[in-house]
PDB file of C-alpha atoms in Angstrom:
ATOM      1  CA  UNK A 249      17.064   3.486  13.215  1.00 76.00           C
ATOM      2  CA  UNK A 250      18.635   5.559  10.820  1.00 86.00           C
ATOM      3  CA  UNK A 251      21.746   6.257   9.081  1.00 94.00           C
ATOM      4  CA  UNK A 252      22.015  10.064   9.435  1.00 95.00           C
ATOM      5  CA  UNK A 253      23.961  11.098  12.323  1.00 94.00           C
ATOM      6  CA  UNK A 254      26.147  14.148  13.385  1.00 95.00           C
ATOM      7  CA  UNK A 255      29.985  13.309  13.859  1.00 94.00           C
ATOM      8  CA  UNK A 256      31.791  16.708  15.045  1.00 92.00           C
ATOM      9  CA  UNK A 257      28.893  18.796  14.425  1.00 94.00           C
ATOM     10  CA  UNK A 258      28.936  18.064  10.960  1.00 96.00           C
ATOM     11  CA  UNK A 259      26.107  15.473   9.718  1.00 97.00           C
ATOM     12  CA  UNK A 260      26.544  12.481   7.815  1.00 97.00           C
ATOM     13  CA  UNK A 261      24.895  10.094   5.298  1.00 97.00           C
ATOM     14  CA  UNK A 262      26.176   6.861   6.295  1.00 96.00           C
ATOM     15  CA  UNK A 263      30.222   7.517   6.659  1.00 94.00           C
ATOM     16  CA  UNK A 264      29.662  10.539   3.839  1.00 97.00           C
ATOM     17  CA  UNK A 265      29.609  13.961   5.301  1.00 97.00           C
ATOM     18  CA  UNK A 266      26.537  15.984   4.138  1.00 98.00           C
ATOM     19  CA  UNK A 267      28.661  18.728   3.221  1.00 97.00           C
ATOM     20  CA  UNK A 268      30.663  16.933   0.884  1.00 97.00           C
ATOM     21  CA  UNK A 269      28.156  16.017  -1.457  1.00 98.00           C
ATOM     22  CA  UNK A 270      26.473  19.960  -1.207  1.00 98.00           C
ATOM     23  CA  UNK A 271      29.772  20.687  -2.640  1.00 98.00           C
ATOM     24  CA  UNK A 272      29.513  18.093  -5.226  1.00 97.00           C
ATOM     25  CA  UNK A 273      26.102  18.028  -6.618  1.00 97.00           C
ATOM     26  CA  UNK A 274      25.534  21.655  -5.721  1.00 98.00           C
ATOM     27  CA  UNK A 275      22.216  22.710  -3.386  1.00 97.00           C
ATOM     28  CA  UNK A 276      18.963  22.232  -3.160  1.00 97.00           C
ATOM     29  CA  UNK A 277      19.268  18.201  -3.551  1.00 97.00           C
ATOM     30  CA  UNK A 278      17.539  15.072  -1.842  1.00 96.00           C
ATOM     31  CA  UNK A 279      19.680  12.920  -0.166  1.00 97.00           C
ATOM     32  CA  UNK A 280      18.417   9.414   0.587  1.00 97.00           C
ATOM     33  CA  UNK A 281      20.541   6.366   2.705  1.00 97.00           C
ATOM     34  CA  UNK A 282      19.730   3.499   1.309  1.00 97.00           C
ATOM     35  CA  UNK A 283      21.364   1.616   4.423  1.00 97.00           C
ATOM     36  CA  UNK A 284      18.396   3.400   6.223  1.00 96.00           C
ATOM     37  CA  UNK A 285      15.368   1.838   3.943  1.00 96.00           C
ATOM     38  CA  UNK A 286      17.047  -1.159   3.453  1.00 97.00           C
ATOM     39  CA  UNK A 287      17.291  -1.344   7.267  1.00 96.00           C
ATOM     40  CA  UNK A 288      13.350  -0.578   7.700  1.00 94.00           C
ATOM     41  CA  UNK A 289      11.850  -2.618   4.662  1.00 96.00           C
ATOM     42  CA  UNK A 290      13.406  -5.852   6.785  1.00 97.00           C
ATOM     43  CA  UNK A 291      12.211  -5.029  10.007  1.00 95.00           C
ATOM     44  CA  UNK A 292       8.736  -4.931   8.554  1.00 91.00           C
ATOM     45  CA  UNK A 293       9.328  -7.949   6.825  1.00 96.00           C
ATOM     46  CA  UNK A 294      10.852  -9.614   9.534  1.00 97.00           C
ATOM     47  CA  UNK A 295       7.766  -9.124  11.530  1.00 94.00           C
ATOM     48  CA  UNK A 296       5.633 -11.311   9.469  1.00 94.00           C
ATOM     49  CA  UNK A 297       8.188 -13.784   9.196  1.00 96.00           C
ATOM     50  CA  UNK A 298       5.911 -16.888  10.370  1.00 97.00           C
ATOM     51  CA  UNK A 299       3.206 -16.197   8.409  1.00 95.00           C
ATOM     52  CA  UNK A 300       3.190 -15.997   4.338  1.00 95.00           C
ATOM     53  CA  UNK A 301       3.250 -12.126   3.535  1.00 96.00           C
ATOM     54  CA  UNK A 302       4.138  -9.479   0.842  1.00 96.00           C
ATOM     55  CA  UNK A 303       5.605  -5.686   2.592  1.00 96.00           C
ATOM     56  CA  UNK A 304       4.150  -3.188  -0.475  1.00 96.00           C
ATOM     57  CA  UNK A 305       5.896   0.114  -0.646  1.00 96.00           C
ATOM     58  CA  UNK A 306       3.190   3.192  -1.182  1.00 95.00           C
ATOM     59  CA  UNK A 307       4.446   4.434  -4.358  1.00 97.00           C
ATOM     60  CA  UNK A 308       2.615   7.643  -3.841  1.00 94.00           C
ATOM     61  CA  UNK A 309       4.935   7.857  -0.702  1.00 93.00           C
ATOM     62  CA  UNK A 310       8.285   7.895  -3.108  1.00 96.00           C
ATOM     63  CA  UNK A 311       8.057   7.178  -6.780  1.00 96.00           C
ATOM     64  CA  UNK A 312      11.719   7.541  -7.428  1.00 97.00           C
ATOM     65  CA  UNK A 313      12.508   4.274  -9.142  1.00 97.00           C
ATOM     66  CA  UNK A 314      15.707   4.350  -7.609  1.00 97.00           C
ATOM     67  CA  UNK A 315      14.349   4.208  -4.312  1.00 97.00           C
ATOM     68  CA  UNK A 316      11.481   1.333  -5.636  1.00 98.00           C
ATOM     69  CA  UNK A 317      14.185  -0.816  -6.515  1.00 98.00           C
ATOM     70  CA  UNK A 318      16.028  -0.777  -2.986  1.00 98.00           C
ATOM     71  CA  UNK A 319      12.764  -3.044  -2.218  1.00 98.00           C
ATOM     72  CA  UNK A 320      12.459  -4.850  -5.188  1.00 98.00           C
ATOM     73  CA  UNK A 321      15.788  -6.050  -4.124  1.00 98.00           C
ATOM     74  CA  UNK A 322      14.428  -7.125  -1.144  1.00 98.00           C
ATOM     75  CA  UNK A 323      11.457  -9.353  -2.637  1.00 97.00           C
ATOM     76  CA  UNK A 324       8.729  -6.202  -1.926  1.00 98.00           C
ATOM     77  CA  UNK A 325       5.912  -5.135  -3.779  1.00 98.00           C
ATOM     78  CA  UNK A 326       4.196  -1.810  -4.630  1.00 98.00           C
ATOM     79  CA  UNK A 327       0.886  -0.559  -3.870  1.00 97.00           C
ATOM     80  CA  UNK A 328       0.146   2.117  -6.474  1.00 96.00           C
ATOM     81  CA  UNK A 329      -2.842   4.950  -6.870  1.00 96.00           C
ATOM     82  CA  UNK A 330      -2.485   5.403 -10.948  1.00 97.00           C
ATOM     83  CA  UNK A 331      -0.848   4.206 -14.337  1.00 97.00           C
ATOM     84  CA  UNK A 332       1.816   6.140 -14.155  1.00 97.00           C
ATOM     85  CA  UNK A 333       2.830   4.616 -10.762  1.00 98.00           C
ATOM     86  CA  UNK A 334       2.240   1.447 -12.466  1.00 98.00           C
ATOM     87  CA  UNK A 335       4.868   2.338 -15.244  1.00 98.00           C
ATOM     88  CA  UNK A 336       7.612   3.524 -12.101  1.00 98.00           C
ATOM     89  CA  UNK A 337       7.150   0.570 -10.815  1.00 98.00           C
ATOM     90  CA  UNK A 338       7.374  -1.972 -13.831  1.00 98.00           C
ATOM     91  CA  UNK A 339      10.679  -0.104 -14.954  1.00 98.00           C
ATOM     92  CA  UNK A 340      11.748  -0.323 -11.562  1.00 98.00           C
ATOM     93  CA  UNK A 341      11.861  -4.391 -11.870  1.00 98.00           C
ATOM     94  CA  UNK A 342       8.449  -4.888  -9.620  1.00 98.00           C
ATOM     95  CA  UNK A 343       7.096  -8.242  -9.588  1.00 98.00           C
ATOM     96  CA  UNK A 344       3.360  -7.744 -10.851  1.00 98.00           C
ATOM     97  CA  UNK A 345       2.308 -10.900  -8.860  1.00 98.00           C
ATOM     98  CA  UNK A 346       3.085  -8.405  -5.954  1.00 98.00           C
ATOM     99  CA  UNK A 347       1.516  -5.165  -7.024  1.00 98.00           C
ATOM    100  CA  UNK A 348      -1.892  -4.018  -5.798  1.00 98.00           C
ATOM    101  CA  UNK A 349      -3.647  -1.250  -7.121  1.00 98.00           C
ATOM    102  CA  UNK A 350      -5.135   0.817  -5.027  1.00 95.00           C
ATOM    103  CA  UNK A 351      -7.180   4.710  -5.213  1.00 90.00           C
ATOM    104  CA  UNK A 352     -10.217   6.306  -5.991  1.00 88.00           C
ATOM    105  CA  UNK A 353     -11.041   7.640  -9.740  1.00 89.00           C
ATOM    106  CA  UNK A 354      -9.484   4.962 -12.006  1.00 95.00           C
ATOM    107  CA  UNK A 355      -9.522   5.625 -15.205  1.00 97.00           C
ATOM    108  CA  UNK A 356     -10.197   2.669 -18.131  1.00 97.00           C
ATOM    109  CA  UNK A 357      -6.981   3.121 -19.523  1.00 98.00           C
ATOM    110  CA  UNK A 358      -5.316   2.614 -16.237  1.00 98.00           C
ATOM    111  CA  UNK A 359      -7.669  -0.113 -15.737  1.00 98.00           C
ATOM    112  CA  UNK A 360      -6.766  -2.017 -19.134  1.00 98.00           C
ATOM    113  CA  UNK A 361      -2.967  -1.273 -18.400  1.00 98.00           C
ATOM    114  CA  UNK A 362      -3.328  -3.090 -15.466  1.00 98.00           C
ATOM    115  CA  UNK A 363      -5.034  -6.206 -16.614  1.00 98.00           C
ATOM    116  CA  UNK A 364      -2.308  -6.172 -19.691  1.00 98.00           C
ATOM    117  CA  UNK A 365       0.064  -6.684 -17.082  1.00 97.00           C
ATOM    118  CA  UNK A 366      -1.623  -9.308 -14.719  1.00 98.00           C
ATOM    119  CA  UNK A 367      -1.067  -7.189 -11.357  1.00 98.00           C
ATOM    120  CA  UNK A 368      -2.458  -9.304  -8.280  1.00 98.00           C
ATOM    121  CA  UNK A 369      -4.814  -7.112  -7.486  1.00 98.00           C
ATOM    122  CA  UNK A 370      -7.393  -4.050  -7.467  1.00 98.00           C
ATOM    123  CA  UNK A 371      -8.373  -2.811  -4.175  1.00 95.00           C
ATOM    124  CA  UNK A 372     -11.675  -1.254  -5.038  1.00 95.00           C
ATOM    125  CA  UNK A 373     -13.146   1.585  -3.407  1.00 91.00           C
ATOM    126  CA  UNK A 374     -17.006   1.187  -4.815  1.00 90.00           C
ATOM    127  CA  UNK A 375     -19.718  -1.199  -6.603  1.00 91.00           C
ATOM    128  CA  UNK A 376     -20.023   1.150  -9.922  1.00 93.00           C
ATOM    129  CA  UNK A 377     -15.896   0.825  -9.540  1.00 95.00           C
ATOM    130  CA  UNK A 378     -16.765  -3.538  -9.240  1.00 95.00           C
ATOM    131  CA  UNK A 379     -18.745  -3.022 -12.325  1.00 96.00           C
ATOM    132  CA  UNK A 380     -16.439  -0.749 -14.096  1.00 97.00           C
ATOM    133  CA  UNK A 381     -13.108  -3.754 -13.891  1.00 98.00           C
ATOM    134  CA  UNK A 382     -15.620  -6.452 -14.897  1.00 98.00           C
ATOM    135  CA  UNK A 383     -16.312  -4.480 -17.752  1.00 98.00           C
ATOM    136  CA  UNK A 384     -12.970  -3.914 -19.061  1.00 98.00           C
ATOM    137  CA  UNK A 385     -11.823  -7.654 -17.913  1.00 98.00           C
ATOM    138  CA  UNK A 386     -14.714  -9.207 -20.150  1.00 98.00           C
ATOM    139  CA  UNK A 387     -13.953  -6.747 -23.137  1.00 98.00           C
ATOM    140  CA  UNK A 388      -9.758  -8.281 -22.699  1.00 97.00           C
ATOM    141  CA  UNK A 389     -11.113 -11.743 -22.183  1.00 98.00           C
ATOM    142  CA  UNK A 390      -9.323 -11.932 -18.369  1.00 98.00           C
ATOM    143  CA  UNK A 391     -10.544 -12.347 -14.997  1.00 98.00           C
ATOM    144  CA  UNK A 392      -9.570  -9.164 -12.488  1.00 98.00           C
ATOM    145  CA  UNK A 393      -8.408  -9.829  -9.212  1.00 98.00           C
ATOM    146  CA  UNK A 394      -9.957  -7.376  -6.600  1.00 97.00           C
ATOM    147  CA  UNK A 395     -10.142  -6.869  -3.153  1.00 95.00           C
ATOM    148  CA  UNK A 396     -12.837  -4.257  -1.158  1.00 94.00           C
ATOM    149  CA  UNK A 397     -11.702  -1.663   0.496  1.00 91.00           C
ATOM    150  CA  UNK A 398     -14.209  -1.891   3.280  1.00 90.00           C
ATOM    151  CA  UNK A 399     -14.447   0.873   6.459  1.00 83.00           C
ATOM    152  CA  UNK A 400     -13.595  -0.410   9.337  1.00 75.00           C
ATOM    153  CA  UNK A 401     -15.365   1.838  11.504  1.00 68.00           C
ATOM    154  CA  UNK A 402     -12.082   2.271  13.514  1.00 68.00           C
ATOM    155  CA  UNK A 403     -10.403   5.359  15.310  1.00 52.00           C
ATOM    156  CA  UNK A 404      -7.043   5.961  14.086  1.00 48.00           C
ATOM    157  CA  UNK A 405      -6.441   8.294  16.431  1.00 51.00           C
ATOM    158  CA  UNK A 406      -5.055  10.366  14.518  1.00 45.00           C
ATOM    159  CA  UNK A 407      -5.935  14.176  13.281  1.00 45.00           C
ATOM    160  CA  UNK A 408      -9.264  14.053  11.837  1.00 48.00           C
ATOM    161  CA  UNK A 409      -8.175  15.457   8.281  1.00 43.00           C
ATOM    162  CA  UNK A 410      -6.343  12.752   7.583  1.00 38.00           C
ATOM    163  CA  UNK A 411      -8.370   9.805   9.391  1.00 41.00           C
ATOM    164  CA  UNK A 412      -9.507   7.614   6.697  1.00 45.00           C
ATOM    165  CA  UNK A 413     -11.402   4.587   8.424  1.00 42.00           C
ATOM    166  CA  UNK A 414     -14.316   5.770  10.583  1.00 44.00           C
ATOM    167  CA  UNK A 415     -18.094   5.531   8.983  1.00 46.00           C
ATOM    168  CA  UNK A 416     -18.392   9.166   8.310  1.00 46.00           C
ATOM    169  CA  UNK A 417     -15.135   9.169   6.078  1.00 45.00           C
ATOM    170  CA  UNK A 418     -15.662   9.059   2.485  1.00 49.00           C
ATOM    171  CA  UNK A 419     -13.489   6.313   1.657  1.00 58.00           C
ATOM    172  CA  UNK A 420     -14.222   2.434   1.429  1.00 60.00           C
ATOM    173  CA  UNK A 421     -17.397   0.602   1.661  1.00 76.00           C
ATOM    174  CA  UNK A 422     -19.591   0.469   4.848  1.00 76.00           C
ATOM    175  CA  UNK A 423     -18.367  -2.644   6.318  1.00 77.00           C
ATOM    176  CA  UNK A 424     -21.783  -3.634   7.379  1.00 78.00           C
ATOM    177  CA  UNK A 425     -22.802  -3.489   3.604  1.00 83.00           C
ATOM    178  CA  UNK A 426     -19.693  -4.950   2.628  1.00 87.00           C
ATOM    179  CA  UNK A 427     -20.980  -8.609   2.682  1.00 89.00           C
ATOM    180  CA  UNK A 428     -23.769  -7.733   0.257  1.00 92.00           C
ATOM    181  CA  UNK A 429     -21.189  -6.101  -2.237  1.00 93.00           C
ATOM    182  CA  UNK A 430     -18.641  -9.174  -2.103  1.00 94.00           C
ATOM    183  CA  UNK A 431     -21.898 -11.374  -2.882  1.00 95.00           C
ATOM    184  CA  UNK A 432     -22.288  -9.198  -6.071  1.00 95.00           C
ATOM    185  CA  UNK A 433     -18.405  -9.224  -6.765  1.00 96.00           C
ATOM    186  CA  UNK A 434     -18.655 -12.845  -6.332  1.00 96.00           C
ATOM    187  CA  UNK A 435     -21.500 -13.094  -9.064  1.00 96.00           C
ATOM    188  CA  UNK A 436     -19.371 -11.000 -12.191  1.00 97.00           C
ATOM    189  CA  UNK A 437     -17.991 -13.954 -14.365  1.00 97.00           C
ATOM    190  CA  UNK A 438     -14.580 -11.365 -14.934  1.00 98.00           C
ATOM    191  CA  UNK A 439     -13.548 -11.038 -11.363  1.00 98.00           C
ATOM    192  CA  UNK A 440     -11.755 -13.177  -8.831  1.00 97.00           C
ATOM    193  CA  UNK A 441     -12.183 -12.109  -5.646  1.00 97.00           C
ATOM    194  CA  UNK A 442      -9.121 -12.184  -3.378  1.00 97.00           C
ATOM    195  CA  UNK A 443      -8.867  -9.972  -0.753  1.00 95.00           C
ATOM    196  CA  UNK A 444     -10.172  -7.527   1.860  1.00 94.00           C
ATOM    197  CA  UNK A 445      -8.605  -4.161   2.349  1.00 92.00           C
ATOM    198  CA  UNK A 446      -8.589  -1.413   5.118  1.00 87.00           C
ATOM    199  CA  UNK A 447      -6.742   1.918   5.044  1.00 84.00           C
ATOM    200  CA  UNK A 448      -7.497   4.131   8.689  1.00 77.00           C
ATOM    201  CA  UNK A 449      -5.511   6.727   8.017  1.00 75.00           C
ATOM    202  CA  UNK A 450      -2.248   8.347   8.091  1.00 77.00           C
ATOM    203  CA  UNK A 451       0.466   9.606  10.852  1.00 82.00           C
ATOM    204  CA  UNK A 452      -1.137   6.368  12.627  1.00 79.00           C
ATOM    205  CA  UNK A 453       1.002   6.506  15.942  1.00 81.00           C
ATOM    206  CA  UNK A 454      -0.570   3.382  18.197  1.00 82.00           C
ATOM    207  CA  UNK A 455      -1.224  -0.102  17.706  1.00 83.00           C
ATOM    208  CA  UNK A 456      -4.640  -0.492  18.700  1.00 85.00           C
ATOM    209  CA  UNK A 457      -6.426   0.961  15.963  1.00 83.00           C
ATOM    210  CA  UNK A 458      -4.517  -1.227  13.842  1.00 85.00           C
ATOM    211  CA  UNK A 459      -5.109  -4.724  16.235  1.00 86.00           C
ATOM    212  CA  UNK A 460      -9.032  -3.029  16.143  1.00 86.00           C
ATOM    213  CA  UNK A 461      -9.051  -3.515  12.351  1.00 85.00           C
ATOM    214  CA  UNK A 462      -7.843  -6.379  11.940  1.00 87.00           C
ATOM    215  CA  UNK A 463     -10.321  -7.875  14.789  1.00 88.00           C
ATOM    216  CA  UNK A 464     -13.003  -6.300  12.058  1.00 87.00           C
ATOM    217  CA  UNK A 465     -11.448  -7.441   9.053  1.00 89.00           C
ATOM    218  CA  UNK A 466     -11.083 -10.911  10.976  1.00 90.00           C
ATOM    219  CA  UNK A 467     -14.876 -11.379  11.097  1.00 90.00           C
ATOM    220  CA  UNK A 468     -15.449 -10.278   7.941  1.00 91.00           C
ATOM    221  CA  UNK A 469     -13.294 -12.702   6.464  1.00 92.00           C
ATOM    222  CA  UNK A 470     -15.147 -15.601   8.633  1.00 93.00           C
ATOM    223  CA  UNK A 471     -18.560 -14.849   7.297  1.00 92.00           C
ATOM    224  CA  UNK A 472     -17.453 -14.876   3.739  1.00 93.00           C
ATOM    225  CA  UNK A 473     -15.507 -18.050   4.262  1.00 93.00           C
ATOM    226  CA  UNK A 474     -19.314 -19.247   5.784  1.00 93.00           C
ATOM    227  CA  UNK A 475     -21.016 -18.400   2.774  1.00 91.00           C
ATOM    228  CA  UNK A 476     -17.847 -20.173   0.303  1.00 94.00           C
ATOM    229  CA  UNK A 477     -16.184 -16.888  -0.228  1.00 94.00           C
ATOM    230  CA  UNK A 478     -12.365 -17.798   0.443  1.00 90.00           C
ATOM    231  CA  UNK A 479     -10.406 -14.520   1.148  1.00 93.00           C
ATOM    232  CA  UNK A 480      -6.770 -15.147   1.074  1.00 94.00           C
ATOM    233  CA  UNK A 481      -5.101 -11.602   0.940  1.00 94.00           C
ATOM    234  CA  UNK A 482      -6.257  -9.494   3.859  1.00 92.00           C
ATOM    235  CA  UNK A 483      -4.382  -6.251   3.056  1.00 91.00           C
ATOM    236  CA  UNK A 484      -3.805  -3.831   5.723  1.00 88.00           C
ATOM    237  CA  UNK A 485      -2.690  -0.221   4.907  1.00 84.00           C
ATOM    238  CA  UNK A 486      -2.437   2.724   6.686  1.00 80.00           C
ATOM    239  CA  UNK A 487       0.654   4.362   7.661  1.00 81.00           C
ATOM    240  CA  UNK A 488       2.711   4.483  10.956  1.00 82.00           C
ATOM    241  CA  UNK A 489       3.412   7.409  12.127  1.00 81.00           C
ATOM    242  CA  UNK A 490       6.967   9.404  12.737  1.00 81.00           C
ATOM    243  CA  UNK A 491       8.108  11.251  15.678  1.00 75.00           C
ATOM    244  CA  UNK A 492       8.100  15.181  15.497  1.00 74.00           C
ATOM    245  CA  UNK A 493       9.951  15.576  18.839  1.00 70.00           C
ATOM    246  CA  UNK A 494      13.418  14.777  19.906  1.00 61.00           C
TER     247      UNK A 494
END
């Protein structure tokens, strides 16, 4: 559902006619309804309602703080792909108990900023990436909490440039090796491991390669908990896809 709809072939934001604010604010301009995102960030939430759960926004997706605060609001957090997201975000009232960083090529800096400000989370992509936040959490004196972004081995089903979670993408870590790296993770005295992550892709239009994940993700998290790895955050991204038709 959302809030833009025509009313005498004139379109509308909400009750506001379109052309009423073009007349205002002058054109080009982005026009956003918050009724609309506020309406979507519940039904996601909503979904998950029986079990405990935090609905992160992609930052990368929208980093108008404006718009990051409409789920702030609403008790959301942010996943984020650098420090400047990480700055949006924090001035946008974000919880940092609820913000997971995720994204190749992290710098240090970003790294240290993020551990300054006790985020939940890294989702890393790689074990020189492990080594590199263990580094920078013993020279601060913390513990990091991470997560591996393992590949699933799944089909989105989606178009292959932007399919993100088979074996011969470039992203994640080999789910079959995946075991061995969280046994390293779990032996670097600066990181508490707390998660698993999965991202498939993008424009993700069926359920099934999501329910397929999970199922992978699922056993993953049972062999860990077998060898006293407890795994309390399994994160799974991706995102759904929208309708190019009528």
């Amino acid at each position: 559902m959302n809030y833009f709809n025509y009313h005498d072939d004139s379109l509308y934001c909400e009750e506001v006619p379109v052309q009423k604010i073009a007349a205002e604010v002058g054109t080009p301009f982005y026009l956003y309804s918050h009724r609309t995102l506020q309406h979507h960030f519940r039904v996601f939430d909503a979904a998950f309602a029986e079990v405990p759960h935090i609905v992160c926004f992609a930052v990368k997706a929208n980093s108008n703080t404006s718009i990051l605060r409409i789920f702030v609001r609403e008790g959301g957090g942010m996943d984020l792909v650098s420090g400047g997201e990480l700055y949006r975000a924090l001035k946008a009232g974000a919880d940092p108990a609820k913000i997971v960083y995720s994204g190749v090529g992290k710098r240090d800096d970003e790294i240290d900023f993020a551990l300054k400000t006790w985020i939940l989370m890294f989702n890393v992509e790689s074990d020189q990436e492990l080594s590199t936040i263990n580094a920078r959490a013993a020279l601060m004196g913390v513990r990091a909490g991470i997560a591996l972004r393992v590949n699933p081995d799944v089909d989105p089903q989606t178009h292959p440039h932007i399919s993100t979670g088979l074996k011969e993408n470039k992203f994640g870590i080999d789910i079959e090796g995946s075991l061995d790296a969280y046994r390293r993770a779990a032996a670097m005295k600066n990181l508490e491991i707390k998660g698993v992550s999965c991202h498939i892709g993008s424009q993700v239009t069926k359920i099934s390669p999501f329910t397929d994940a999970l199922g992978r993700l699922q056993e993953l998290i049972g062999r860990l908990r077998d060898e006293g790895i407890a795994v309390r955050y399994p994160d799974l991204g991706s995102g759904l896809g929208i309708t190019h038709d009528p």
